[in-house]
PDB file of C-alpha atoms in Angstrom:
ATOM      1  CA  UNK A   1       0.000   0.000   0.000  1.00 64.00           C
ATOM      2  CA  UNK A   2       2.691   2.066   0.518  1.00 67.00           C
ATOM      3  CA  UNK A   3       3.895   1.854  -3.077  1.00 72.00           C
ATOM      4  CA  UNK A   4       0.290   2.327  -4.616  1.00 75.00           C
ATOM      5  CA  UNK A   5       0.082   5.241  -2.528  1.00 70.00           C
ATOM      6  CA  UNK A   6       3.352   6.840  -3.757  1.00 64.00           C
ATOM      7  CA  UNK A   7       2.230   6.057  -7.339  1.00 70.00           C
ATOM      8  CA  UNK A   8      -0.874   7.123  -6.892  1.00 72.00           C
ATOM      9  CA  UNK A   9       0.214  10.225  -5.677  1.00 70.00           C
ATOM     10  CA  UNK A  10       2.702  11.353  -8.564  1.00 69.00           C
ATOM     11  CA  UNK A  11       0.307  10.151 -11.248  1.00 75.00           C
ATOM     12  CA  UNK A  12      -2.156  12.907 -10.293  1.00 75.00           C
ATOM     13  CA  UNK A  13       0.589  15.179  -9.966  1.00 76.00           C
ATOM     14  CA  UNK A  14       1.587  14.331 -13.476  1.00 84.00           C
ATOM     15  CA  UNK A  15      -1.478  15.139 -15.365  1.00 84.00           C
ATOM     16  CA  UNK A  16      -1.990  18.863 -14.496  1.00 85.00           C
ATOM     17  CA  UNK A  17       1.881  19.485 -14.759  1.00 87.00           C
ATOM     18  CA  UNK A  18       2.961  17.653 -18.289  1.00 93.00           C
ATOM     19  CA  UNK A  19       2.768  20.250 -20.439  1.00 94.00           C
ATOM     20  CA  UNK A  20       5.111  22.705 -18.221  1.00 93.00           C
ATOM     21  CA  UNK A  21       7.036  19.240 -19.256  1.00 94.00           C
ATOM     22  CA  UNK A  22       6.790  19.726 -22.677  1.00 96.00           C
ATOM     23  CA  UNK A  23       7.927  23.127 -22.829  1.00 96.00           C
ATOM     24  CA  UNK A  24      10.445  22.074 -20.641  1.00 96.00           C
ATOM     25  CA  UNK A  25      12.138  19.398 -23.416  1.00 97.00           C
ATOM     26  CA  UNK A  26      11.534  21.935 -26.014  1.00 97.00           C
ATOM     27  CA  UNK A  27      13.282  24.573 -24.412  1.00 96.00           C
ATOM     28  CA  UNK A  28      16.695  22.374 -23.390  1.00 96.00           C
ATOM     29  CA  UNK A  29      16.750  20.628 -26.650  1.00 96.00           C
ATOM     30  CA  UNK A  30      16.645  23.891 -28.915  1.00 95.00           C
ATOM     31  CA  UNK A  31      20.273  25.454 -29.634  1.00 94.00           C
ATOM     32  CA  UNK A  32      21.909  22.368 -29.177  1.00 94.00           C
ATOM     33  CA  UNK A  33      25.110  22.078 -28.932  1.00 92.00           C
ATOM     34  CA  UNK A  34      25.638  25.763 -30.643  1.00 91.00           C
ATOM     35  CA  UNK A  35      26.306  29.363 -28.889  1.00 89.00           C
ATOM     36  CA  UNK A  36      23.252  31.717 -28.645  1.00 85.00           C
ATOM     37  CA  UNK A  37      24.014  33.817 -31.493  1.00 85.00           C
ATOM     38  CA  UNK A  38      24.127  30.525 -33.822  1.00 86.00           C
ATOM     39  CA  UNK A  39      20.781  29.128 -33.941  1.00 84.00           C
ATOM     40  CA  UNK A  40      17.169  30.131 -34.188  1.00 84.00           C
ATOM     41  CA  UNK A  41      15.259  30.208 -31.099  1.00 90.00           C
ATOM     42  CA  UNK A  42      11.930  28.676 -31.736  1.00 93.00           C
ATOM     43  CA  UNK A  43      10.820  29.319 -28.211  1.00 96.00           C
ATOM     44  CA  UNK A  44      11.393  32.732 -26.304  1.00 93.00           C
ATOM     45  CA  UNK A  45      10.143  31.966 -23.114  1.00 93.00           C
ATOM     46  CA  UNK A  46       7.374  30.015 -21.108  1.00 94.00           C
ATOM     47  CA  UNK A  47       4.208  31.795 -23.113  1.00 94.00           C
ATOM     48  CA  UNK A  48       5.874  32.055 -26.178  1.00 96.00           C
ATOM     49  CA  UNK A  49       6.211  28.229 -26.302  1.00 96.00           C
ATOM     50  CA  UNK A  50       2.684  27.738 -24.845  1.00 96.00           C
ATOM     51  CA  UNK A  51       1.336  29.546 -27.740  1.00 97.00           C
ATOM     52  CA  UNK A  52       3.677  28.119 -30.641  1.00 97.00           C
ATOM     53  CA  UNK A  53       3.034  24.601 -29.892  1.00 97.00           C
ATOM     54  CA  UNK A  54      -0.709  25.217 -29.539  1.00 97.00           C
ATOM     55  CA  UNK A  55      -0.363  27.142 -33.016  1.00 97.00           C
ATOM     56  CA  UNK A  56       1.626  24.764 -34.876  1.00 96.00           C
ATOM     57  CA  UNK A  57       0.640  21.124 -33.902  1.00 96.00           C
ATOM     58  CA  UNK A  58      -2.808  22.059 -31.723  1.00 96.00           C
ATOM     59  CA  UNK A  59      -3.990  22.334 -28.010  1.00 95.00           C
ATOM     60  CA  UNK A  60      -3.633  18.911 -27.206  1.00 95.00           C
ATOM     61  CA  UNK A  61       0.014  18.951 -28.116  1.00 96.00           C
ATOM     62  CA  UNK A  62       0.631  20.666 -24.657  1.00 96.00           C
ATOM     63  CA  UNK A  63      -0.452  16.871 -23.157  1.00 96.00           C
ATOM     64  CA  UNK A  64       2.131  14.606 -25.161  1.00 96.00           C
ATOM     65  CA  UNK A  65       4.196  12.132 -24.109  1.00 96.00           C
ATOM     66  CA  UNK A  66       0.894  12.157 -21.233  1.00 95.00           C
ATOM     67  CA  UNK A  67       0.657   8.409 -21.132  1.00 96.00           C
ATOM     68  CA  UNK A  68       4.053   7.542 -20.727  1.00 96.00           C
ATOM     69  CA  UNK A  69       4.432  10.516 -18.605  1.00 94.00           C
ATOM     70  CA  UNK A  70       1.699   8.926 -16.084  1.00 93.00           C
ATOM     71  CA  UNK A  71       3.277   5.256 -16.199  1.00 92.00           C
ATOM     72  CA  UNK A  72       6.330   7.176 -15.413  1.00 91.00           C
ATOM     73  CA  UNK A  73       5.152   9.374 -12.306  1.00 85.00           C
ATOM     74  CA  UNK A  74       3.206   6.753 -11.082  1.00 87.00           C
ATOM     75  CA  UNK A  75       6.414   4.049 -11.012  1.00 88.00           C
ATOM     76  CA  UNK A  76       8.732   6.103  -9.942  1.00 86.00           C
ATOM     77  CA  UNK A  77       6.856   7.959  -6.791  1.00 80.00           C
ATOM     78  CA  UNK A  78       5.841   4.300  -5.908  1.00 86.00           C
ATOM     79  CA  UNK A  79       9.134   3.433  -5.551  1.00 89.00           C
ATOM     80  CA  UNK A  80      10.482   6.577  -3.827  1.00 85.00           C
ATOM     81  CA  UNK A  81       7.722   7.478  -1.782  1.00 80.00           C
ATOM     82  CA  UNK A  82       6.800   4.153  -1.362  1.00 86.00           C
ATOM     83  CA  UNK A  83      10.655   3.543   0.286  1.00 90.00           C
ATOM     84  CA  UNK A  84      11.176   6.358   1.766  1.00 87.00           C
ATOM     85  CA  UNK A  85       7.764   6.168   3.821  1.00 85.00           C
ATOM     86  CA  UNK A  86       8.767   2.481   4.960  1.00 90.00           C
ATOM     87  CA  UNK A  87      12.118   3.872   6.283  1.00 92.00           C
ATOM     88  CA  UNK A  88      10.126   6.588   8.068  1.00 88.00           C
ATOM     89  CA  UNK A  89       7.631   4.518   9.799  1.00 87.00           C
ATOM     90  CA  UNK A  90      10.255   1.910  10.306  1.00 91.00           C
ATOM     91  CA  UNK A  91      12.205   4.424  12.737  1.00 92.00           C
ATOM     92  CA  UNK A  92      15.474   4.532  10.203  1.00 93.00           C
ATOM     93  CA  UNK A  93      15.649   8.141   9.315  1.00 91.00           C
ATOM     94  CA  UNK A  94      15.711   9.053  13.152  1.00 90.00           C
ATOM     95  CA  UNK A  95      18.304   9.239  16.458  1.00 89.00           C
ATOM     96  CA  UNK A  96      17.904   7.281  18.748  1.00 87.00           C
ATOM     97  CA  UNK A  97      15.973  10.222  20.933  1.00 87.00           C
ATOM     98  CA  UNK A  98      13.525  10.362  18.429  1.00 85.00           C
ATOM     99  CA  UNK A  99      14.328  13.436  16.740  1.00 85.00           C
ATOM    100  CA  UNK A 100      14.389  13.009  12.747  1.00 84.00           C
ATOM    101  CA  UNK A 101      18.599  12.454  11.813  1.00 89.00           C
ATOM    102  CA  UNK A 102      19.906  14.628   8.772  1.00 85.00           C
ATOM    103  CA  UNK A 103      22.072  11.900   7.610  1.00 89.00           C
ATOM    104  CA  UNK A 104      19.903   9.038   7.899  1.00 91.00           C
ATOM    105  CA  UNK A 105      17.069  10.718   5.902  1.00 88.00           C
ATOM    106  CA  UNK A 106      19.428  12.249   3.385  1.00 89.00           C
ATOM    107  CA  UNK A 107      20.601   8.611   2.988  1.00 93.00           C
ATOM    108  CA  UNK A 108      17.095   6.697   2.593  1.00 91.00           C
ATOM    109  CA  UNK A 109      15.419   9.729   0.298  1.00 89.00           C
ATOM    110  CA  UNK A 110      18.940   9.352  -1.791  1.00 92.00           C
ATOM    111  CA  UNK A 111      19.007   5.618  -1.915  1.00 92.00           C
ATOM    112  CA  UNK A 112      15.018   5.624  -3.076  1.00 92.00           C
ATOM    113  CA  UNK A 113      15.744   8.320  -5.436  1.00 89.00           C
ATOM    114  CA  UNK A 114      18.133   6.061  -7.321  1.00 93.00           C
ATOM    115  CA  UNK A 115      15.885   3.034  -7.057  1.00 94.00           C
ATOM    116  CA  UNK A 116      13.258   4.851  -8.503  1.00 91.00           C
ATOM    117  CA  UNK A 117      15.398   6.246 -10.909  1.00 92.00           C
ATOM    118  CA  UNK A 118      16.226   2.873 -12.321  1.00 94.00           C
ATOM    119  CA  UNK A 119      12.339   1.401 -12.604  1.00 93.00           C
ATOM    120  CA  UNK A 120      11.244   4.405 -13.713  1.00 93.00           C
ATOM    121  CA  UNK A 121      14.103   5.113 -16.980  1.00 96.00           C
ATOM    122  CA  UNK A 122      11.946   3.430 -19.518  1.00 96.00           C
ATOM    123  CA  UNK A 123       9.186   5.698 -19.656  1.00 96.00           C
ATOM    124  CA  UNK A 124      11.422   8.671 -19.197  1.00 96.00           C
ATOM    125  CA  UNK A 125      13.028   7.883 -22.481  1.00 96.00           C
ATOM    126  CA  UNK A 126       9.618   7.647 -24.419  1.00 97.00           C
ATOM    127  CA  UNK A 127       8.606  10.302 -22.837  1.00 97.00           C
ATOM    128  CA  UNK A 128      10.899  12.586 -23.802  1.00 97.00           C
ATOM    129  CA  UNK A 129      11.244  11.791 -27.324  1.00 97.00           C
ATOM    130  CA  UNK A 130       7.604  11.974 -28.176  1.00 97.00           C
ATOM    131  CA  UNK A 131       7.461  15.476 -26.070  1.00 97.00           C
ATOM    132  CA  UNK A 132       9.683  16.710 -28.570  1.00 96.00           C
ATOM    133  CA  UNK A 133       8.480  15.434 -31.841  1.00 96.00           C
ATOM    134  CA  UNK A 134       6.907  18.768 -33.443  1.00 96.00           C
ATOM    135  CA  UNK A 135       6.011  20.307 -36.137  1.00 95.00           C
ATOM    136  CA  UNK A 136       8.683  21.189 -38.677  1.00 94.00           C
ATOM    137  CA  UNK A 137       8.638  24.846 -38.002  1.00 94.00           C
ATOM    138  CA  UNK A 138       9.098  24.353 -34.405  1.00 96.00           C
ATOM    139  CA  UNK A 139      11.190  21.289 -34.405  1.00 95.00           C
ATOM    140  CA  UNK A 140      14.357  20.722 -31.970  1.00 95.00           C
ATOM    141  CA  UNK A 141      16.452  18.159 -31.344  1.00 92.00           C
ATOM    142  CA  UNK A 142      16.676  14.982 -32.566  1.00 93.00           C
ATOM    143  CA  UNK A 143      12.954  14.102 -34.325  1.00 94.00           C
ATOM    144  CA  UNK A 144      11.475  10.824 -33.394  1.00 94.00           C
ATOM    145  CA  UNK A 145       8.212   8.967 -34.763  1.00 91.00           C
ATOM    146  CA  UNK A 146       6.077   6.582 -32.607  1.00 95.00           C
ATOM    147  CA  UNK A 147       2.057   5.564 -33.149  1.00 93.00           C
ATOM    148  CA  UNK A 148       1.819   5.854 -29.282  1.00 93.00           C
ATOM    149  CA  UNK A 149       3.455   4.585 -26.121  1.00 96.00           C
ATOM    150  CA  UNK A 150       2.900   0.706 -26.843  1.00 96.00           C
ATOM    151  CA  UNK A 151       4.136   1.346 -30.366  1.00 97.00           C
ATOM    152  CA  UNK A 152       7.009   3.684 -28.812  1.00 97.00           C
ATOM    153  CA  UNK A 153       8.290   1.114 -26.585  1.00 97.00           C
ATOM    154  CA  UNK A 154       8.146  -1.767 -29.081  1.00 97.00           C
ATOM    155  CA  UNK A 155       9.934   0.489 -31.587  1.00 96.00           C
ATOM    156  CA  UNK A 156      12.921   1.562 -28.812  1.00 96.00           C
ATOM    157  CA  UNK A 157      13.033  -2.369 -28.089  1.00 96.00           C
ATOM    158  CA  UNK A 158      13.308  -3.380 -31.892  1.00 95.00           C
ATOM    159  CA  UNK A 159      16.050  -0.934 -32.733  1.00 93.00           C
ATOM    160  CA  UNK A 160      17.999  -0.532 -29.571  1.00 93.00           C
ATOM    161  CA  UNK A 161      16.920  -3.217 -27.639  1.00 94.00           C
ATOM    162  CA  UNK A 162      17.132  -2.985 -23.365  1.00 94.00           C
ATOM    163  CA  UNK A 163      20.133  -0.656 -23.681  1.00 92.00           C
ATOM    164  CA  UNK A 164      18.116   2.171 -25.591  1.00 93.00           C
ATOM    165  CA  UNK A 165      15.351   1.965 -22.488  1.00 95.00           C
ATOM    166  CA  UNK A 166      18.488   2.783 -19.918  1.00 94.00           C
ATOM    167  CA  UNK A 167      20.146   5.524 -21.930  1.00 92.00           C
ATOM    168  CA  UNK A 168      20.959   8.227 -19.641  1.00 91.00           C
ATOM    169  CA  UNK A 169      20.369   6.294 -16.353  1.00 92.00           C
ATOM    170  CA  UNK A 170      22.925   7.088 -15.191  1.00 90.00           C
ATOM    171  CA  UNK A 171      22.524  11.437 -15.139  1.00 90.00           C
ATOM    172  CA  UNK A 172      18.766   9.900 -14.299  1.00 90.00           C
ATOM    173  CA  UNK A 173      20.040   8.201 -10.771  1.00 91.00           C
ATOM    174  CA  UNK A 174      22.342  10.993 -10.164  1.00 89.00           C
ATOM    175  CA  UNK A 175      19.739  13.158 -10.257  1.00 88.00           C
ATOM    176  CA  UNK A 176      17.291  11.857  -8.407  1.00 87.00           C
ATOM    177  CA  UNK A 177      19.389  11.183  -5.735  1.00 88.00           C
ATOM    178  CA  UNK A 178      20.068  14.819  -5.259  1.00 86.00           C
ATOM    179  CA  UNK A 179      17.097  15.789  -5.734  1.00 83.00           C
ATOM    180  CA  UNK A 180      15.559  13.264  -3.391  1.00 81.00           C
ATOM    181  CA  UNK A 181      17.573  14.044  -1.022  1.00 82.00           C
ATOM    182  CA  UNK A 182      16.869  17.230  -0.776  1.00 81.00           C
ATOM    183  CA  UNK A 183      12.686  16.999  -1.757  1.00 77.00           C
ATOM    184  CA  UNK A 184      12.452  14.859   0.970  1.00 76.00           C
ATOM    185  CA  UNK A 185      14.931  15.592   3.545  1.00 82.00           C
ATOM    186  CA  UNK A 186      13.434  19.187   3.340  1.00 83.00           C
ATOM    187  CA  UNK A 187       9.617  17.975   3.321  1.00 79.00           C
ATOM    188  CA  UNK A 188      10.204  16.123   6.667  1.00 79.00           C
ATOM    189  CA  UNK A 189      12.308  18.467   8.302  1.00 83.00           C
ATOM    190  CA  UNK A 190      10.160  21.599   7.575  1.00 84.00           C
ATOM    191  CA  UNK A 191       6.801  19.959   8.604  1.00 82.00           C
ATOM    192  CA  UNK A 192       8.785  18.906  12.083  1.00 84.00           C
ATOM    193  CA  UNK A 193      10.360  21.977  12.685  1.00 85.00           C
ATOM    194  CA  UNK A 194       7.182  23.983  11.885  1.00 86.00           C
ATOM    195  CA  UNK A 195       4.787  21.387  14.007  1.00 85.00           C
ATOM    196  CA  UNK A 196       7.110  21.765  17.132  1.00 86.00           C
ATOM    197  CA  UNK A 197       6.883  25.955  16.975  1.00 84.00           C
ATOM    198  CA  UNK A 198       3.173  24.855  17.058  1.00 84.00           C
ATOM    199  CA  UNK A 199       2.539  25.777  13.370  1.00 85.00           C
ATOM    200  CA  UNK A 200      -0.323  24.357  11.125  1.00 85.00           C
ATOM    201  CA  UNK A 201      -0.512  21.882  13.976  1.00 79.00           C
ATOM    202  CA  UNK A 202      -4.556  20.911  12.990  1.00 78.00           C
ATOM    203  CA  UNK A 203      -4.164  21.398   9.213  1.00 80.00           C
ATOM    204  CA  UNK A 204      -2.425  18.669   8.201  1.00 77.00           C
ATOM    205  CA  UNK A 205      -2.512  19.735   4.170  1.00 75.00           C
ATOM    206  CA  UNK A 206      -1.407  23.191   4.907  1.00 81.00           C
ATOM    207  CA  UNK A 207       1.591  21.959   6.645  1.00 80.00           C
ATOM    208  CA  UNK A 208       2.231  19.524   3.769  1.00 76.00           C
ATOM    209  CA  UNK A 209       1.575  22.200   1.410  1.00 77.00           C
ATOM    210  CA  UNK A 210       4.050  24.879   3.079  1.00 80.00           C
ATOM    211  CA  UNK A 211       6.894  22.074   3.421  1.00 79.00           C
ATOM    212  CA  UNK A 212       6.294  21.448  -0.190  1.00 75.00           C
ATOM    213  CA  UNK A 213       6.733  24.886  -1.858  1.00 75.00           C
ATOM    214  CA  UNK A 214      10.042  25.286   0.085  1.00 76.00           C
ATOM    215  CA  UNK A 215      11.127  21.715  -1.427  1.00 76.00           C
ATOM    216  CA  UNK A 216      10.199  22.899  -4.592  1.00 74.00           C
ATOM    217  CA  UNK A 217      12.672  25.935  -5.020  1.00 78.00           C
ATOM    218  CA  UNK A 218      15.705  23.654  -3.406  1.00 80.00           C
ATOM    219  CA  UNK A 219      15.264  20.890  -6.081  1.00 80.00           C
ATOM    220  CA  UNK A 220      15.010  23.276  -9.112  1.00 83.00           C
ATOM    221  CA  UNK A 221      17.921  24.897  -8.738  1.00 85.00           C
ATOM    222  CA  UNK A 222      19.844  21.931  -7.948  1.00 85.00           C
ATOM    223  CA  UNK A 223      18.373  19.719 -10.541  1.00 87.00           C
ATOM    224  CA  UNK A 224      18.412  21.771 -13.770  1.00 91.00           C
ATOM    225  CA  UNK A 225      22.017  20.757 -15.275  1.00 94.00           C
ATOM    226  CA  UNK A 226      21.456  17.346 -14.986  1.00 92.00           C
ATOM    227  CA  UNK A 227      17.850  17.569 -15.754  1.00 93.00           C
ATOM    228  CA  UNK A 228      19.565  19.690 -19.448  1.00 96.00           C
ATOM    229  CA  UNK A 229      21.748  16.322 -19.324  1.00 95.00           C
ATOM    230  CA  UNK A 230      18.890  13.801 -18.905  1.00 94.00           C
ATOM    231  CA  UNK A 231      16.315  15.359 -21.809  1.00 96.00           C
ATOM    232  CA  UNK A 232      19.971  15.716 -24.211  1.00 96.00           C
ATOM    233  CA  UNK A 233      21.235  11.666 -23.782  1.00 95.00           C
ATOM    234  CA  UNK A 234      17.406  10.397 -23.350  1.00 95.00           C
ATOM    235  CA  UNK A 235      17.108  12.512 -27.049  1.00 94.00           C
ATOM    236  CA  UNK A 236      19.426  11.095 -29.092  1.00 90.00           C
ATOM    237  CA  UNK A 237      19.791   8.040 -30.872  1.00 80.00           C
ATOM    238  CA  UNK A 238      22.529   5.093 -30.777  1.00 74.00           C
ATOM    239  CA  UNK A 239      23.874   5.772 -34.532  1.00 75.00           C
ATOM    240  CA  UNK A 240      23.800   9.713 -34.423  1.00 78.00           C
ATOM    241  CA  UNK A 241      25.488   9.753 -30.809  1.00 86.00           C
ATOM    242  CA  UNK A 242      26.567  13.465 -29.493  1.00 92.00           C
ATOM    243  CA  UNK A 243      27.243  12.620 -25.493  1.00 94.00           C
ATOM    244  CA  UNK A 244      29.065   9.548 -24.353  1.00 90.00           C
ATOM    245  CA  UNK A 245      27.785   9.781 -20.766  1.00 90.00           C
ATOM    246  CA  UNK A 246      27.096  12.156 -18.127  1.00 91.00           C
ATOM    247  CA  UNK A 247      30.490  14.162 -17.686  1.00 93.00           C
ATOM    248  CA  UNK A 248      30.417  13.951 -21.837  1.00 95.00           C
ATOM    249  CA  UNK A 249      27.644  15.779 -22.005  1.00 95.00           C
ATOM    250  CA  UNK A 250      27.954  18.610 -19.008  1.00 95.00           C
ATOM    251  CA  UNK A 251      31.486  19.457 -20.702  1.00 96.00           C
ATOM    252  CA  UNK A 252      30.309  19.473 -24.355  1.00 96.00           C
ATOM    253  CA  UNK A 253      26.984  21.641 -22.939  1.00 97.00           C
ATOM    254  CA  UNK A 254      29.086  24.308 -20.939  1.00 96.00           C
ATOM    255  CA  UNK A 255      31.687  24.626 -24.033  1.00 96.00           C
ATOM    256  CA  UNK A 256      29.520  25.193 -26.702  1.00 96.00           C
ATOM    257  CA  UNK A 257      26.630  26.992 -24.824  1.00 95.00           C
ATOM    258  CA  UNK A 258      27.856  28.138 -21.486  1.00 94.00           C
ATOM    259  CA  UNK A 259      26.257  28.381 -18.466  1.00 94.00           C
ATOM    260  CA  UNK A 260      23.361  29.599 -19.885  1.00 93.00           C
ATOM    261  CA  UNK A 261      22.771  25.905 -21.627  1.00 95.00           C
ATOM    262  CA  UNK A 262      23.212  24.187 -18.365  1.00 95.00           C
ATOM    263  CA  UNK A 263      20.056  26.314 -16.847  1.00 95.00           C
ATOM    264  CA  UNK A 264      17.905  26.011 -20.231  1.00 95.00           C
ATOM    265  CA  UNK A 265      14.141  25.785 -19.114  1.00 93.00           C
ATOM    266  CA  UNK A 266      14.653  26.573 -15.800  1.00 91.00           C
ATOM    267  CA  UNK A 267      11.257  28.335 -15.861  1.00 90.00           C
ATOM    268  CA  UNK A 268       9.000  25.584 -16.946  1.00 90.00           C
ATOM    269  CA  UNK A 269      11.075  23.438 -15.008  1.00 87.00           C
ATOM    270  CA  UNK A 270      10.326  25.260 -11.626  1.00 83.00           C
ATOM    271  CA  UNK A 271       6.806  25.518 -13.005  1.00 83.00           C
ATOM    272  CA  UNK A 272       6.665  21.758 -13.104  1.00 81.00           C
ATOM    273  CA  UNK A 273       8.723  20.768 -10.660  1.00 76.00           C
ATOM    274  CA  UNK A 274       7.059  22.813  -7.686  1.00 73.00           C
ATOM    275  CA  UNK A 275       3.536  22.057  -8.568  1.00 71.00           C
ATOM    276  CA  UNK A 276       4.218  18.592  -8.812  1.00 68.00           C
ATOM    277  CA  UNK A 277       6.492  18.630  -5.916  1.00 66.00           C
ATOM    278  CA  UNK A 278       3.484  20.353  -4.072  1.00 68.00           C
ATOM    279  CA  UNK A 279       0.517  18.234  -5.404  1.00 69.00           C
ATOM    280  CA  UNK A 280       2.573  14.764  -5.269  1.00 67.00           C
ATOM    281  CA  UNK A 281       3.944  15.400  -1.665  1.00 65.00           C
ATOM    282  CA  UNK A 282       0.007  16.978  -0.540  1.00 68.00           C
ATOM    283  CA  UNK A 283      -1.409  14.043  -1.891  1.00 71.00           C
ATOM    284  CA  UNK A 284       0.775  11.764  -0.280  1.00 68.00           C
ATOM    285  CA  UNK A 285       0.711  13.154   3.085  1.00 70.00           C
ATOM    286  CA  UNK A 286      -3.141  13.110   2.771  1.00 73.00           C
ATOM    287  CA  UNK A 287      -3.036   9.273   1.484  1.00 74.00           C
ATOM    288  CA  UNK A 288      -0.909   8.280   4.189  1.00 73.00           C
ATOM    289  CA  UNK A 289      -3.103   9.971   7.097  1.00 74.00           C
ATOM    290  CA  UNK A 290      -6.685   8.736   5.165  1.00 78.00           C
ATOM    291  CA  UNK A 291      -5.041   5.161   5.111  1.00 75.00           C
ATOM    292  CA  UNK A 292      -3.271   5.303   8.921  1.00 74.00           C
ATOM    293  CA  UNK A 293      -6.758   6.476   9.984  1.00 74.00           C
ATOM    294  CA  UNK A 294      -8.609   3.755   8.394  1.00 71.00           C
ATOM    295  CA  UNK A 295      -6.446   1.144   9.727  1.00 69.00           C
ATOM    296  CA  UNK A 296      -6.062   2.559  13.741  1.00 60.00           C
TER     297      UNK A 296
END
């Protein structure tokens, strides 16, 4: 229950954030590889790539990739919330007094970032690549074709077999773990410093939703290079290969495009990140005291 709950959780979070998503993989594909002043920015900003994506392929374009996008939120919030709750309710992210232990919950949220990280790669992949197929006048990156998830898996499996399912896992683990570790670590620490100043003490959700917005800020700023990293080695295919790896692709992105390339779509990303950091952590929290209460 623990794991549906998770799932369950980042799912719902999933739906109302994907197409901050989309303009997210857009706007860290476009300009790849090249300085500023060398390629044609098809998206300006956040609106700008709302409205050209509507405009060019339709509405509904601002929801691709939503299927795999749910199989991934759901799999990989099952498996991180899912462990990181057990290890809280197991007593192994606190001292021995009681009191919630930096370490030990850096530790756990790291260890079931990674886990998650690894069940979860598959549908990150597809994901990404049918977020940014687009329209010819708006196309970046790499273009690729699938008839759908099913047909998008089958497809990745036929022509790359299970290698092309973990590309980037590595960046994908890495991030997560840092990113975890500090969603989580700062979700419980918040909520228990704020509860023991005698804050939000009766509103359970407005506790959970003030721990989350703080969570949100930490992760985005942390997470965008290797998030850049992720959407670039997830993008590309095995006989047109620009990155080989993680390091590969952080050096090659800071040469050619600077800073600036390491923090592309840092808007949509904070955009989707904090909303679903907000709604996924929320719902959990809420899941976990509806299903504690049922079963005391």
């Amino acid at each position: 229950m623990d794991f549906i709950i998770g799932g369950l959780a980042g799912a719902g979070a999933t739906i109302i954030t994907n197409p901050m998503d989309v303009v997210k993989t857009r706007m860290q594909l476009q300009g790849e590889l090249r300085a500023r002043s060398e390629h044609t920015t098809r998206y300006r900003g956040i609106f700008h790539a709302l409205y050209v994506i509507a405009r060019a392929d339709g509405a509904l374009a601002l929801q691709k990739g939503l299927a795999p996008a749910i199989v991934l939120g759901f799999s990989m919030n099952s498996v991180r919330l899912g462990t990181f709750h057990i290890a809280e309710a197991s007593g192994w992210t606190r001292t021995a007094d009681g009191d919630i232990s930096i370490n030990k919950t850096m530790f756990w949220s790291s260890a079931s970032g990674i886990m998650s990280g690894l069940a979860a790669n598959p549908a990150s992949v597809l994901k990404t690549r049918i977020q940014a197929s687009a329209h010819p006048s708006i196309a970046v990156g790499r273009q690729h074709s699938y008839n759908g998830m099913v047909d998008g898996f089958t497809t990745i499996y036929r022509t790359e077999g299970m290698r092309g399912f973990f590309a980037g896992v590595s960046a994908t683990c890495t991030r997560l773990a840092v990113g975890s570790a500090a969603q989580l670590t700062t979700f419980s620490t918040v909520k228990e410093h704020l509860v023991s100043h005698g804050y939000f003490e009766h509103s359970p959700a407005t506790l959970a939703f003030v721990a989350s917005l703080l969570c949100g800020v930490l992760c985005v700023c942390l997470e965008t290079p290797l998030d850049v990293v992720n959407t670039r080695l997830y993008n590309q295919s095995p006989g047109e290969r620009l990155y080989n790896g993680v390091f590969d692709c952080l050096t090659k992105i800071y040469r050619t495009e600077g800073i600036h390339g390491l923090y592309k779509g840092l808007g949509p990303l904070y955009l989707r990140i904090a909303p679903h950091t907000t709604l996924s952590l929320v719902i959990w929290d809420m899941l976990n005291i509806l299903f504690n209460n049922k079963n005391s």
